[in-house]
Coordinates of C-alpha atoms in Angstrom, one line a residue:
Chain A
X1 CA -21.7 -17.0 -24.4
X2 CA -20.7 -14.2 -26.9
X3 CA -17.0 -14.6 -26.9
X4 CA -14.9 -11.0 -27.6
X5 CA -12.7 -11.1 -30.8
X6 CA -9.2 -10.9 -28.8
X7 CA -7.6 -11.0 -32.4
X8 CA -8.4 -9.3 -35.3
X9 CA -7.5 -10.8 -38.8
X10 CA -4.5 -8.4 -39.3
X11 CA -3.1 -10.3 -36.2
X12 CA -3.8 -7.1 -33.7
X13 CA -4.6 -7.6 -30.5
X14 CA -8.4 -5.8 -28.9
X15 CA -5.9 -2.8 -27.3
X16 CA -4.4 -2.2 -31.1
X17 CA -1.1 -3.7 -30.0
X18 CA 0.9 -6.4 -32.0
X19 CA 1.5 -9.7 -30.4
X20 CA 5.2 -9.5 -28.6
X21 CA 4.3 -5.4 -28.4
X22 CA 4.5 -4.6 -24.6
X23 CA 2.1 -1.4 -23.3
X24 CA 3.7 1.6 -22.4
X25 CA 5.2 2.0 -18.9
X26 CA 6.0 4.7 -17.2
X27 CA 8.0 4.4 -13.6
X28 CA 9.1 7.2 -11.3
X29 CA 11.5 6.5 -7.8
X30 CA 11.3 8.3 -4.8
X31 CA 7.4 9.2 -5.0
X32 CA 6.9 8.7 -0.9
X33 CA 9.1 11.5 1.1
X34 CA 7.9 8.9 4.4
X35 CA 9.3 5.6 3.3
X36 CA 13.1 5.1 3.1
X37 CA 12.6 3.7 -1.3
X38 CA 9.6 3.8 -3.1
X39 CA 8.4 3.5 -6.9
X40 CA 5.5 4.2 -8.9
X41 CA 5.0 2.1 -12.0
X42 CA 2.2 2.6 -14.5
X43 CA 1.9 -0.8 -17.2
X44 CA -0.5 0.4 -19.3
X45 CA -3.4 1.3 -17.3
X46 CA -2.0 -0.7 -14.3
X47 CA -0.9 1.6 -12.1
X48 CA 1.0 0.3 -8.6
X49 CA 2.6 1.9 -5.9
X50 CA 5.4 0.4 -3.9
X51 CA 7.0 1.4 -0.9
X52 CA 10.1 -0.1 0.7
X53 CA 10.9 0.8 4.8
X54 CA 13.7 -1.1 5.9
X55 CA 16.4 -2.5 6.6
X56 CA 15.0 -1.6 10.4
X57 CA 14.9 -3.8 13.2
X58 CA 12.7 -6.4 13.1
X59 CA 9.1 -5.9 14.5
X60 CA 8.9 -9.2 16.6
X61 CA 12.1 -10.7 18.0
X62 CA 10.6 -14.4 17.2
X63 CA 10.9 -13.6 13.6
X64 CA 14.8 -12.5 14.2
X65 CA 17.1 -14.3 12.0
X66 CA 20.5 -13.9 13.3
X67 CA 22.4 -13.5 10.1
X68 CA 20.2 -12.0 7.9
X69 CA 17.4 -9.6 7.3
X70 CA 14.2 -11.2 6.5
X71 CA 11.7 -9.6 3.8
X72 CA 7.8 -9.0 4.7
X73 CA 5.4 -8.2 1.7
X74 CA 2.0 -6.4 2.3
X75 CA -0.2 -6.0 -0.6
X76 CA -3.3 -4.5 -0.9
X77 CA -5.4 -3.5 -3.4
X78 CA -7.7 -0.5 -3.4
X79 CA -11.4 -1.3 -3.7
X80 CA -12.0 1.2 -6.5
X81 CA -9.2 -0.7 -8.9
X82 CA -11.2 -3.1 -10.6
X83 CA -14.1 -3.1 -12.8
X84 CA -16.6 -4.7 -10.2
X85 CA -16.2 -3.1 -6.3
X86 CA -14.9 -6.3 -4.6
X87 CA -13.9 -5.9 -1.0
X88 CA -10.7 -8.3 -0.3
X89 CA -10.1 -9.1 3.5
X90 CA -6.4 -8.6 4.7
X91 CA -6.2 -12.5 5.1
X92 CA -7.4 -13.0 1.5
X93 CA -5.9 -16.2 0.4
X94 CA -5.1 -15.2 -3.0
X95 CA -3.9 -11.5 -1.8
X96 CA -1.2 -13.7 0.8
X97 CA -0.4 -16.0 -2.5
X98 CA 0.7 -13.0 -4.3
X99 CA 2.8 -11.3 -1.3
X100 CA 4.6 -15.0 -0.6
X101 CA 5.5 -15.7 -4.6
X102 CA 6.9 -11.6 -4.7
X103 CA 8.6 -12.7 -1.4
X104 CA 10.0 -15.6 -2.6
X105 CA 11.7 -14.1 -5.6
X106 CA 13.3 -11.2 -4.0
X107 CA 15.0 -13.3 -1.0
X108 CA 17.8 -14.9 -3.9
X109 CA 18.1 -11.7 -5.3
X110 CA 18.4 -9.2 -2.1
X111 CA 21.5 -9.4 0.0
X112 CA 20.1 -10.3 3.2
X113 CA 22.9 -11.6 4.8
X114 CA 24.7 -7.9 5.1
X115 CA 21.7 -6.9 7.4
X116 CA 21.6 -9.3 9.9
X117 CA 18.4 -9.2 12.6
X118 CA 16.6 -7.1 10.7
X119 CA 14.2 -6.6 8.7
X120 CA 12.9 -5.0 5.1
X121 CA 9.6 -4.5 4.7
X122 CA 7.8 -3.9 0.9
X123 CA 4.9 -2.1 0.8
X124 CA 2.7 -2.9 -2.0
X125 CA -0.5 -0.6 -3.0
X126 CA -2.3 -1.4 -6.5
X127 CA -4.0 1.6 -7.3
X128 CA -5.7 0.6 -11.0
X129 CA -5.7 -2.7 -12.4
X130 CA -5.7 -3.8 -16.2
X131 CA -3.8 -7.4 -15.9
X132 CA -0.6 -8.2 -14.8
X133 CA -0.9 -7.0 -11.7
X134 CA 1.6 -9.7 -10.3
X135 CA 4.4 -8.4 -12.9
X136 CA 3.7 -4.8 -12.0
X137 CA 3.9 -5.5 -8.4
X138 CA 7.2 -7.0 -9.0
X139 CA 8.7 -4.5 -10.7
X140 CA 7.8 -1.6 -9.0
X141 CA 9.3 -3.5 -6.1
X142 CA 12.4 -4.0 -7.6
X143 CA 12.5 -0.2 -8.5
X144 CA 11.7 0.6 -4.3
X145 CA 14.3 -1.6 -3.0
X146 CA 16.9 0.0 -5.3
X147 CA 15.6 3.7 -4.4
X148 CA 15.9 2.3 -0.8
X149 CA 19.4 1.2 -1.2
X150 CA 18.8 -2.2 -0.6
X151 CA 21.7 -4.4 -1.6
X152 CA 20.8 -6.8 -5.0
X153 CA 22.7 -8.9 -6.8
X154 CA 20.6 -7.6 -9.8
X155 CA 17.1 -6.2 -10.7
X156 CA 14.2 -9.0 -10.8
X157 CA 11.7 -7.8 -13.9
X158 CA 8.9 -9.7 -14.5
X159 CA 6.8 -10.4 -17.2
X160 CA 3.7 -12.5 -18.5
X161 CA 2.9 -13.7 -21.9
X162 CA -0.1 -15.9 -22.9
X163 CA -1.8 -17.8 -25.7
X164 CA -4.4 -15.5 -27.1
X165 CA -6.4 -16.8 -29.6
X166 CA -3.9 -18.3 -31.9
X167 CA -0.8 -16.5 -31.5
X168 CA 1.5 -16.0 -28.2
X169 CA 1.2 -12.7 -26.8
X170 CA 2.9 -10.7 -24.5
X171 CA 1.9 -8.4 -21.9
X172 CA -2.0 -9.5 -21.2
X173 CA -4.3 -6.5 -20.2
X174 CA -7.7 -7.6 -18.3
X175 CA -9.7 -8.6 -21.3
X176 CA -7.1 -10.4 -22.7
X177 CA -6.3 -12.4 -19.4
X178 CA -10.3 -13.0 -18.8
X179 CA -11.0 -14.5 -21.2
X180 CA -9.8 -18.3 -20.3
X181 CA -6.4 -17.5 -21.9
X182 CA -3.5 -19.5 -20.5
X183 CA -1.2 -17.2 -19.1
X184 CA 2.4 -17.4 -18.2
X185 CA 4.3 -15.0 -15.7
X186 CA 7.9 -15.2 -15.1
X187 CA 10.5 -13.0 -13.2
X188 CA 14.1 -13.3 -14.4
X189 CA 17.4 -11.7 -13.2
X190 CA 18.2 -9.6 -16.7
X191 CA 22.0 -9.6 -16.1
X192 CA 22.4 -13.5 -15.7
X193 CA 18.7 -14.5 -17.6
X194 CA 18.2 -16.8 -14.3
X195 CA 14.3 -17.4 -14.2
X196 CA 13.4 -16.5 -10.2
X197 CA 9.9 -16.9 -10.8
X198 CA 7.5 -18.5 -12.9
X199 CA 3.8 -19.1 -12.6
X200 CA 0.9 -20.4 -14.4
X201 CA -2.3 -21.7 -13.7
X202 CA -4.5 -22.3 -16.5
X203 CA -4.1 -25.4 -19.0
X204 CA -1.6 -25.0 -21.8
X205 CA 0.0 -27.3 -24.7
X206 CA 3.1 -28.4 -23.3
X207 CA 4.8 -27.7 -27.4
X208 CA 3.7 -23.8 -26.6
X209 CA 5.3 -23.3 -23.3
X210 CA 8.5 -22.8 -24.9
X211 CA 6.9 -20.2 -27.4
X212 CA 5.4 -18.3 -24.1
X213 CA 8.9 -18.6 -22.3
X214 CA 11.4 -17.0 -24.7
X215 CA 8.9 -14.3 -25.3
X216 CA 8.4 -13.7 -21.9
X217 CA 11.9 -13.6 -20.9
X218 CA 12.3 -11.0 -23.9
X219 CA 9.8 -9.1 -22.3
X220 CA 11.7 -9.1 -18.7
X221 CA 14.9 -7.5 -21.2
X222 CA 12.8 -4.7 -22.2
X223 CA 11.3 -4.0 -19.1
X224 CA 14.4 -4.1 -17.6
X225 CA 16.0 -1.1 -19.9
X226 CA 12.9 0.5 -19.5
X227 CA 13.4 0.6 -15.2
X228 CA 17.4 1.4 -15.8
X229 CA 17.1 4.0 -17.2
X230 CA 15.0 5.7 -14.9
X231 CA 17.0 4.4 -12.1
X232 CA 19.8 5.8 -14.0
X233 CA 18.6 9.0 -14.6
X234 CA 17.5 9.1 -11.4
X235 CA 20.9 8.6 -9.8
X236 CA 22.5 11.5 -12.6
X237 CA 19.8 13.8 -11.0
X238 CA 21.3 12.8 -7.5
X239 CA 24.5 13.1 -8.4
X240 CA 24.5 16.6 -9.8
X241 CA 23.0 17.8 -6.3
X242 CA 25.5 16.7 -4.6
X243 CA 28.1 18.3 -6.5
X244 CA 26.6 21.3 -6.2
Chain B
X1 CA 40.3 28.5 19.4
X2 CA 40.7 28.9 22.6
X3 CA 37.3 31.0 23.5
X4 CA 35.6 27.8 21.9
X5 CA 37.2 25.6 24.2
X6 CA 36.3 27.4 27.3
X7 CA 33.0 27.7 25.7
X8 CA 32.7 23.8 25.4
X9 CA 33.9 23.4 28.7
X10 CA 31.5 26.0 30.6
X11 CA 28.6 24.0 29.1
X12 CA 29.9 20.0 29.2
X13 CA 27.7 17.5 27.4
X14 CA 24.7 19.4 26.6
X15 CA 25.5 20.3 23.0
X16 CA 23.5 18.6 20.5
X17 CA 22.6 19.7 16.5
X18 CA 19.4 20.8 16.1
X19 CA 18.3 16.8 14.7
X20 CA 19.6 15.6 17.9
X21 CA 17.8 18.1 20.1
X22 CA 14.7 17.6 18.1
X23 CA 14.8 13.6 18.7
X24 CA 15.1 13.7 22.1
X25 CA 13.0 17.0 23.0
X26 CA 10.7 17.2 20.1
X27 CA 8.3 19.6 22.3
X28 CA 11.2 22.0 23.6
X29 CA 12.4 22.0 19.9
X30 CA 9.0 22.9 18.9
X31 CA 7.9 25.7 21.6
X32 CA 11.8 27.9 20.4
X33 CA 10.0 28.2 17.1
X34 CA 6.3 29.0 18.3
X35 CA 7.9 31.6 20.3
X36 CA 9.2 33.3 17.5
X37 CA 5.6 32.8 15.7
X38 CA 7.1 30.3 12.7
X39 CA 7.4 26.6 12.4
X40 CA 10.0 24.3 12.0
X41 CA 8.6 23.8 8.7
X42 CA 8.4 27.4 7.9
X43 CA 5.2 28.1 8.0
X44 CA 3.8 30.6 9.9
X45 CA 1.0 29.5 12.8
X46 CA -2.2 30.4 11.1
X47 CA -1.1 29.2 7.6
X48 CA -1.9 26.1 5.3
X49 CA 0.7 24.1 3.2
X50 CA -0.3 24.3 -0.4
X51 CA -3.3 22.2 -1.6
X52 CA -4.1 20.5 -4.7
X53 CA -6.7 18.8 -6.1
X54 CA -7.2 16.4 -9.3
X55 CA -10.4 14.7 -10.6
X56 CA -11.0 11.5 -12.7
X57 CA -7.9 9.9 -12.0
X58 CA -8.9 6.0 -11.6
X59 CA -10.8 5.4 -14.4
X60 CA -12.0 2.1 -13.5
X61 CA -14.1 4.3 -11.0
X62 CA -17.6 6.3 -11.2
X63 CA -15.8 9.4 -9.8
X64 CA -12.2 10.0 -8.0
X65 CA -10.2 12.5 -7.2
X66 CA -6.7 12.8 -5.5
X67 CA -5.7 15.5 -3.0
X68 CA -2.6 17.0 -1.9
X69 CA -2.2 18.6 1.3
X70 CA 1.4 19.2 1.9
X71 CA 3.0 15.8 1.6
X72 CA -0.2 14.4 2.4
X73 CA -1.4 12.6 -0.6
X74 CA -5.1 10.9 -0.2
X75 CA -7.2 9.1 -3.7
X76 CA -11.2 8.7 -3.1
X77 CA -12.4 6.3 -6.2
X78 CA -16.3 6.0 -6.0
X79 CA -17.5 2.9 -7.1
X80 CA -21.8 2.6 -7.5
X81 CA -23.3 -0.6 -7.2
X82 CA -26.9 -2.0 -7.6
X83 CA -28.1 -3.0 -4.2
X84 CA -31.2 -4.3 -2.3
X85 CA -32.4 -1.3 -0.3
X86 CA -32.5 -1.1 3.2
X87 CA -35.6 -2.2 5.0
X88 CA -36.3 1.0 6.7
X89 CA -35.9 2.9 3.6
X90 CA -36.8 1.3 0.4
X91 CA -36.5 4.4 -2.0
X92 CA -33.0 5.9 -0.9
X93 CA -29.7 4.6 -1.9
X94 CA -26.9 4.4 0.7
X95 CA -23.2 5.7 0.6
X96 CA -20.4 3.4 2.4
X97 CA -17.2 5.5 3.0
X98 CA -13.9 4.1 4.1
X99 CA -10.4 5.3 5.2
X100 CA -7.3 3.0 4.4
X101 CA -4.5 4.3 6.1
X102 CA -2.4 1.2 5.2
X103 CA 1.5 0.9 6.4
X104 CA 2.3 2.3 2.8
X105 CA 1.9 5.7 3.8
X106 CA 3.8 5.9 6.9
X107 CA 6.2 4.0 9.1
X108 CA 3.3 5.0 11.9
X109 CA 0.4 2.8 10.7
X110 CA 1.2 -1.1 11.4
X111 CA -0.2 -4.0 9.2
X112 CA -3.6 -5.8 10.0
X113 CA -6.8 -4.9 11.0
X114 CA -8.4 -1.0 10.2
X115 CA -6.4 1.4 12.9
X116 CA -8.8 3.2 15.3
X117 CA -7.8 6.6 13.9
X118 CA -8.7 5.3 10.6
X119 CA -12.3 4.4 11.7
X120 CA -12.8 7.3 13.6
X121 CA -12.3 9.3 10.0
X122 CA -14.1 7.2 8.3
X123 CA -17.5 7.7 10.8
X124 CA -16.6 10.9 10.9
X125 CA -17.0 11.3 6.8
X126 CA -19.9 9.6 7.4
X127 CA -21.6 11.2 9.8
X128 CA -21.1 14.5 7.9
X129 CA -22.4 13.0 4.5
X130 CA -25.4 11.8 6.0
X131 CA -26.5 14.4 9.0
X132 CA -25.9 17.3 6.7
X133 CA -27.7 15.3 3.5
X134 CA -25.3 16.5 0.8
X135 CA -27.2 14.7 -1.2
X136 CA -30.6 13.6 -1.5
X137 CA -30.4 9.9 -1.4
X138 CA -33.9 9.1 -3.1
X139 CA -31.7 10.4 -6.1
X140 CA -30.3 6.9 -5.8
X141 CA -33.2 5.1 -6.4
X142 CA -33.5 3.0 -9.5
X143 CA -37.1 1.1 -8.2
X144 CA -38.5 1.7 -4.8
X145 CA -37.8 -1.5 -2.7
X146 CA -36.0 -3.3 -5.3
X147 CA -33.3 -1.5 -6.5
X148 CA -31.4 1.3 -5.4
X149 CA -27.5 2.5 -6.3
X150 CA -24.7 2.1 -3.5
X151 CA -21.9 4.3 -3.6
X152 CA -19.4 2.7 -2.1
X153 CA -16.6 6.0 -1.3
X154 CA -13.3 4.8 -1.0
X155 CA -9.9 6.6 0.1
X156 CA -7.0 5.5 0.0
X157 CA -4.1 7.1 1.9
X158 CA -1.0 7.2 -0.4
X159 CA 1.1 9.0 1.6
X160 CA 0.8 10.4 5.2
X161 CA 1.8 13.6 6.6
X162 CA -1.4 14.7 9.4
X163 CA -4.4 16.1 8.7
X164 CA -6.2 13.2 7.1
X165 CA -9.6 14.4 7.9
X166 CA -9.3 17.4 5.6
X167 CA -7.6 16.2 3.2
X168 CA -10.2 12.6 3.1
X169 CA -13.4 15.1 3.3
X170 CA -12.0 17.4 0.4
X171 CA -11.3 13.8 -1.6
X172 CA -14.7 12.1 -1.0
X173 CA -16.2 15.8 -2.2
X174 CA -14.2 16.0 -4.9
X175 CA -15.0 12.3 -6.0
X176 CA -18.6 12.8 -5.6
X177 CA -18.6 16.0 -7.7
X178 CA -16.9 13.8 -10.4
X179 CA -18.9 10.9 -10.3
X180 CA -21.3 9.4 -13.5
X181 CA -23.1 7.1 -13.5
X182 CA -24.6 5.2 -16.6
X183 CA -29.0 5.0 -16.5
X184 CA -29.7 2.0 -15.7
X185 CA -33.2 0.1 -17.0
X186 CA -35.7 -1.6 -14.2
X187 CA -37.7 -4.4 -16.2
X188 CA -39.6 -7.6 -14.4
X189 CA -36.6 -7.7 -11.2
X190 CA -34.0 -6.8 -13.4
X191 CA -31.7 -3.8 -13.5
X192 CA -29.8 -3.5 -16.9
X193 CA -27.0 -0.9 -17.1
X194 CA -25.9 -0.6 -20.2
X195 CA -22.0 -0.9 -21.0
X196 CA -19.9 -0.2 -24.2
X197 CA -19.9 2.9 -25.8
X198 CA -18.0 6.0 -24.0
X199 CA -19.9 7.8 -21.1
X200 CA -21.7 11.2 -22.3
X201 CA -24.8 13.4 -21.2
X202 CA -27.4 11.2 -22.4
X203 CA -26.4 8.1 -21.1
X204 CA -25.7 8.8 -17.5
X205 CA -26.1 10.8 -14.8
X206 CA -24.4 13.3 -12.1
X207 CA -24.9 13.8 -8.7
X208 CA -26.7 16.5 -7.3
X209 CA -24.9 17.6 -4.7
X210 CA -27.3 19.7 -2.4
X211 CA -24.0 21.1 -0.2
X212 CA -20.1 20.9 -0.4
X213 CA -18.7 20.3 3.2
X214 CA -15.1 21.3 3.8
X215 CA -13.4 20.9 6.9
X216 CA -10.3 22.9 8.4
X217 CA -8.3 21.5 11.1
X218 CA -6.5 23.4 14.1
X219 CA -4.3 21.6 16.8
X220 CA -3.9 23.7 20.4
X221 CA -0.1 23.1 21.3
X222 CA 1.3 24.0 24.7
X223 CA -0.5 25.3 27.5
X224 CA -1.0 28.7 26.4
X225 CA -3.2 26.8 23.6
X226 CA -2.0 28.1 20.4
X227 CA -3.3 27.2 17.3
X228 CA -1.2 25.7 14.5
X229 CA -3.6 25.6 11.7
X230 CA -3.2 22.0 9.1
X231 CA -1.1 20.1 11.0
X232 CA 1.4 18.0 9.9
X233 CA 2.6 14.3 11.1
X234 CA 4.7 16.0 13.5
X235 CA 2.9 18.7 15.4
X236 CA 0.0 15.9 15.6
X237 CA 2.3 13.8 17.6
X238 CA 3.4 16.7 20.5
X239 CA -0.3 18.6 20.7
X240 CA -2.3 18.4 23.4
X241 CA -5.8 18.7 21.5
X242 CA -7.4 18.8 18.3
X243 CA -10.4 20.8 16.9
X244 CA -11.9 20.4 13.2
X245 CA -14.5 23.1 11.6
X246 CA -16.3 21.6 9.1
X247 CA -18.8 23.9 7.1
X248 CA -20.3 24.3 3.9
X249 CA -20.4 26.9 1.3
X250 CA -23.5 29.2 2.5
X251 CA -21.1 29.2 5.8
X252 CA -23.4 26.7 7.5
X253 CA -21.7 24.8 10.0
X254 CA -21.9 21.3 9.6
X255 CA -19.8 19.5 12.6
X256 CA -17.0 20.6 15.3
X257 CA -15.0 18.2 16.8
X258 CA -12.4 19.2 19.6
X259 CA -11.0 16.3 20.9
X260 CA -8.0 16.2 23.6
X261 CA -6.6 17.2 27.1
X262 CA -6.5 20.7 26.4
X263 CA -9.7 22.8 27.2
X264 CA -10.6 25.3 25.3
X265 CA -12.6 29.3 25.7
X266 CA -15.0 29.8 23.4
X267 CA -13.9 32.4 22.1
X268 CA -11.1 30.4 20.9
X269 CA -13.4 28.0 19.1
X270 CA -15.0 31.3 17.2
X271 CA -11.5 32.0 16.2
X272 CA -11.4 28.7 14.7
X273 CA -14.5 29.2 12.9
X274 CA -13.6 32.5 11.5
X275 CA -10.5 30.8 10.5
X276 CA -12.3 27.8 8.9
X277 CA -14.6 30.3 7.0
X278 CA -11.5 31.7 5.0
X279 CA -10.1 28.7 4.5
X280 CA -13.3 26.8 3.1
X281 CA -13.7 29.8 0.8
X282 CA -9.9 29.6 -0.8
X283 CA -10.3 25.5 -0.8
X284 CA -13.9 25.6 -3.3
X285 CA -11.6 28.1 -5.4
X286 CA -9.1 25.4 -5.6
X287 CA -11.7 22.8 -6.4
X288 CA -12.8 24.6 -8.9
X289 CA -9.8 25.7 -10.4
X290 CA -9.8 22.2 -13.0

């Protein structure tokens, strides 16, 4: 098998980027006038759409908690996003693995105990994918909830970084991640650099972790000033309409 | 002060703002505005909200397209495939449209299985693609009973706000007008299609789109059946029927659907075409704006 050069001699990755470079994104809030938060986040040429409705009551009173909201994730993926047509079934086992690990690292982060019996559901759409859908998922989530008002404790910005070739690098788009590269994706809480997430599933030195962590986690900064700001300027934009 | 007072107290109770009155008698609400010949949305009855359509914007597919229809917001990506031809008919390709209206794009549509309404648009697109042959689908053959290319038409639903079946029908148009698709090379059983460098003239191939359906959708509201042309979410909800003109661009009618409680005259259903006529004719303008 012809493998593709994912390195080239100057050390520049097959998209022309340099190792701990991330690709450019691109997030708006409040795309969807029908959902109470939503975000869209382009990574490159990973583009996802999330949309948050909630807190609301909860759809079936067994799943009532009575002191806190519970959070439901629905992902799906549009048939016309990847390079081969591939049909994925609602009860896709690897679609439900996605939606519990986004799950699981929002329910530290959201407040749920200040919406008791209820319920906040995130919407998730992938439009395009390029690699790293999982970290794109999560942070357009994270933008949602916070267009939505949902309470946080912080944002949750994720990030993957893997071995390619001979050097750790960050950010892997599809060719990257398909060819057999080990590949590393953690969520973190920027503010107190808790890790709320982390993921791999391919086989990796255990001396290069480390490597694939910090630079990861130094991903999940950037991304994170990246999604502030918009939020930020976001909320200026608000602001000045209501002061008018 | 005092006038208001009395006021309050002549009429106890039954003062609500306009939300509240809406909520709780959406189709009351909705008849004070007909009866001035506007909507609560400020359009007047026989008008459309403002359209807009974009092509090639999934490039990961063959063709695609995104349409606005108010705050309705639908993406078709076209994916082709090399398939194994249907038995009955070994030299023509086959198209496979689907409607997602997922729970993304409204607080309406639950999670889980295809919603009826979403099936019903989806036959509907595909009854018009095939029974009015917009295109010929031997142009889809790669080697008769081997190989043929399946176009598998998919649209998305990004946001919901009525009228999906115009807005889905202008998408999966728009997609197939944008679609390429590299030549691909029969030899002994095996299809080659070549990758690599970018797309361009000589390396692949358009559709030939023999007709460009459009459809216009009407809903009758009330008893005195008036027509509120492109319906949002919210007139869908209180009408009493539904009627759809789809026709192409020689003016050839291509299917009707009237659907609901409310019977209609015929010459009612001319209007509707008349209508439809005007409003395919501004919609190819649009298309063809980009």
């Amino acid at each position: 098998m012809s493998r593709v050069e994912l390195l080239t001699p100057e050390g520049l990755r097959v998209d022309g980027r340099r190792p701990a470079e991330l690709r450019k994104i691109t997030s708006t809030t409040a795309v969807l006038s029908q959902a109470d938060g939503s975000a869209y986040l382009e990574h490159g040429n990973t583009k996802v759409l999330a949309a948050v409705y909630g807190p609301r009551e909860a759809r079936h009173r067994t799943l009532v908690v009575h002191d806190r909201a519970i959070i439901n994730v629905e992902f799906n993926i549009a048939p016309f996003s990847t390079g081969e047509r591939r049909r994925r079934g609602k009860n896709d086992k690897r679609l439900l693995e996605m939606a519990s690990f986004i799950k699981q690292s929002f329910e530290p982060v959201v407040i749920t105990t200040l919406y008791p019996r209820s319920q906040v559901d995130i919407y998730l759409q992938v439009i395009q994918q390029d690699g790293g859908v999982l970290q794109a998922c999560i942070n357009a989530a994270t933008m949602a909830l916070i267009d939505a008002g949902v309470a946080m404790t912080d944002y949750v910005c994720a990030c993957t970084a893997g071995w390619v070739e001979r050097e750790a690098a960050i950010d892997l788009n599809h060719i990257e991640e398909s060819s057999d590269t080990s590949e590393v994706t953690i969520a973190m809480l920027p503010k107190s650099g808790k890790v709320t997430l982390a993921q791999m599933e391919s086989r990796l030195h255990v001396d290069k972790l480390e490597a694939l962590f910090t630079l990861a986690g130094e991903g999940c900064k950037q991304i994170h000033q990246v999604l502030d700001r918009t939020i930020r300027n976001r909320a200026e934009e608000l602001a000045q309409k209501l002061a008018v | 002060m005092a006038s208001t007072t009395d006021s309050l107290a002549a009429s106890p109770a039954f003062t609500f703002s306009a939300s509240t009155f809406q909520k709780l008698h959406p189709t009351e609400y909705f008849r004070k505005f007909i009866s001035q010949g506007v909507r609560p949305d400020g359009r007047l009855l026989d008008s459309f909200r403002p359209t807009t359509v974009h092509y090639g914007v999934i490039t990961t597919a063959n063709g695609s397209a995104m349409v606005r229809i108010g705050g309705t917001t639908v993406v078709c990506g076209i994916k082709a495939e090399v398939a194994e031809p249907k038995l009955d008919s070994p030299d023509q390709g086959y198209l496979v449209p689907n409607v997602d209206l997922s729970p993304i794009c409204s607080s309406a549509f639950r999670p889980g299985s295809p919603s009826e309404q979403a099936q019903v648009v989806s036959e509907a697109i595909h009854r018009v693609l095939k029974e009015s042959k917009v295109l010929d689908l031997k142009d889809l053959c790669i080697e008769e009973a081997k190989a043929v290319w399946a176009l598998w038409i998919d649209v998305v639903c990004v946001s919901y706000d009525g009228n999906i079946y115009d807005a889905a029908l202008i998408s999966v148009m728009a997609a197939l007008l944008n679609v390429r698709i590299r030549k691909p090379t029969y030899d002994e059983g095996i299809v080659k299609v070549p990758g690599g460098e970018a797309i361009n003239d000589e390396n692949s191939f358009k559709l030939n789109l023999t007709r460009i359906p459009l459809s216009t959708s009407f809903v009758l509201f009330d008893t005195d059946l008036t027509l509120l042309a492109d319906p949002n979410f919210a007139e869908e909800s209180i009408t009493q029927g539904q009627i759809s003109v789809t026709i192409d661009e020689h003016g050839r009618l291509c299917r009707i659907s009237k659907v609901g409680a409310a019977s209609t005259s015929q010459s009612l259903l001319k209007q509707c075409i008349e209508r439809a006529k005007i409003r395919s004719h501004e919609l190819r303008s649009i298309m063809n704006q980009q």
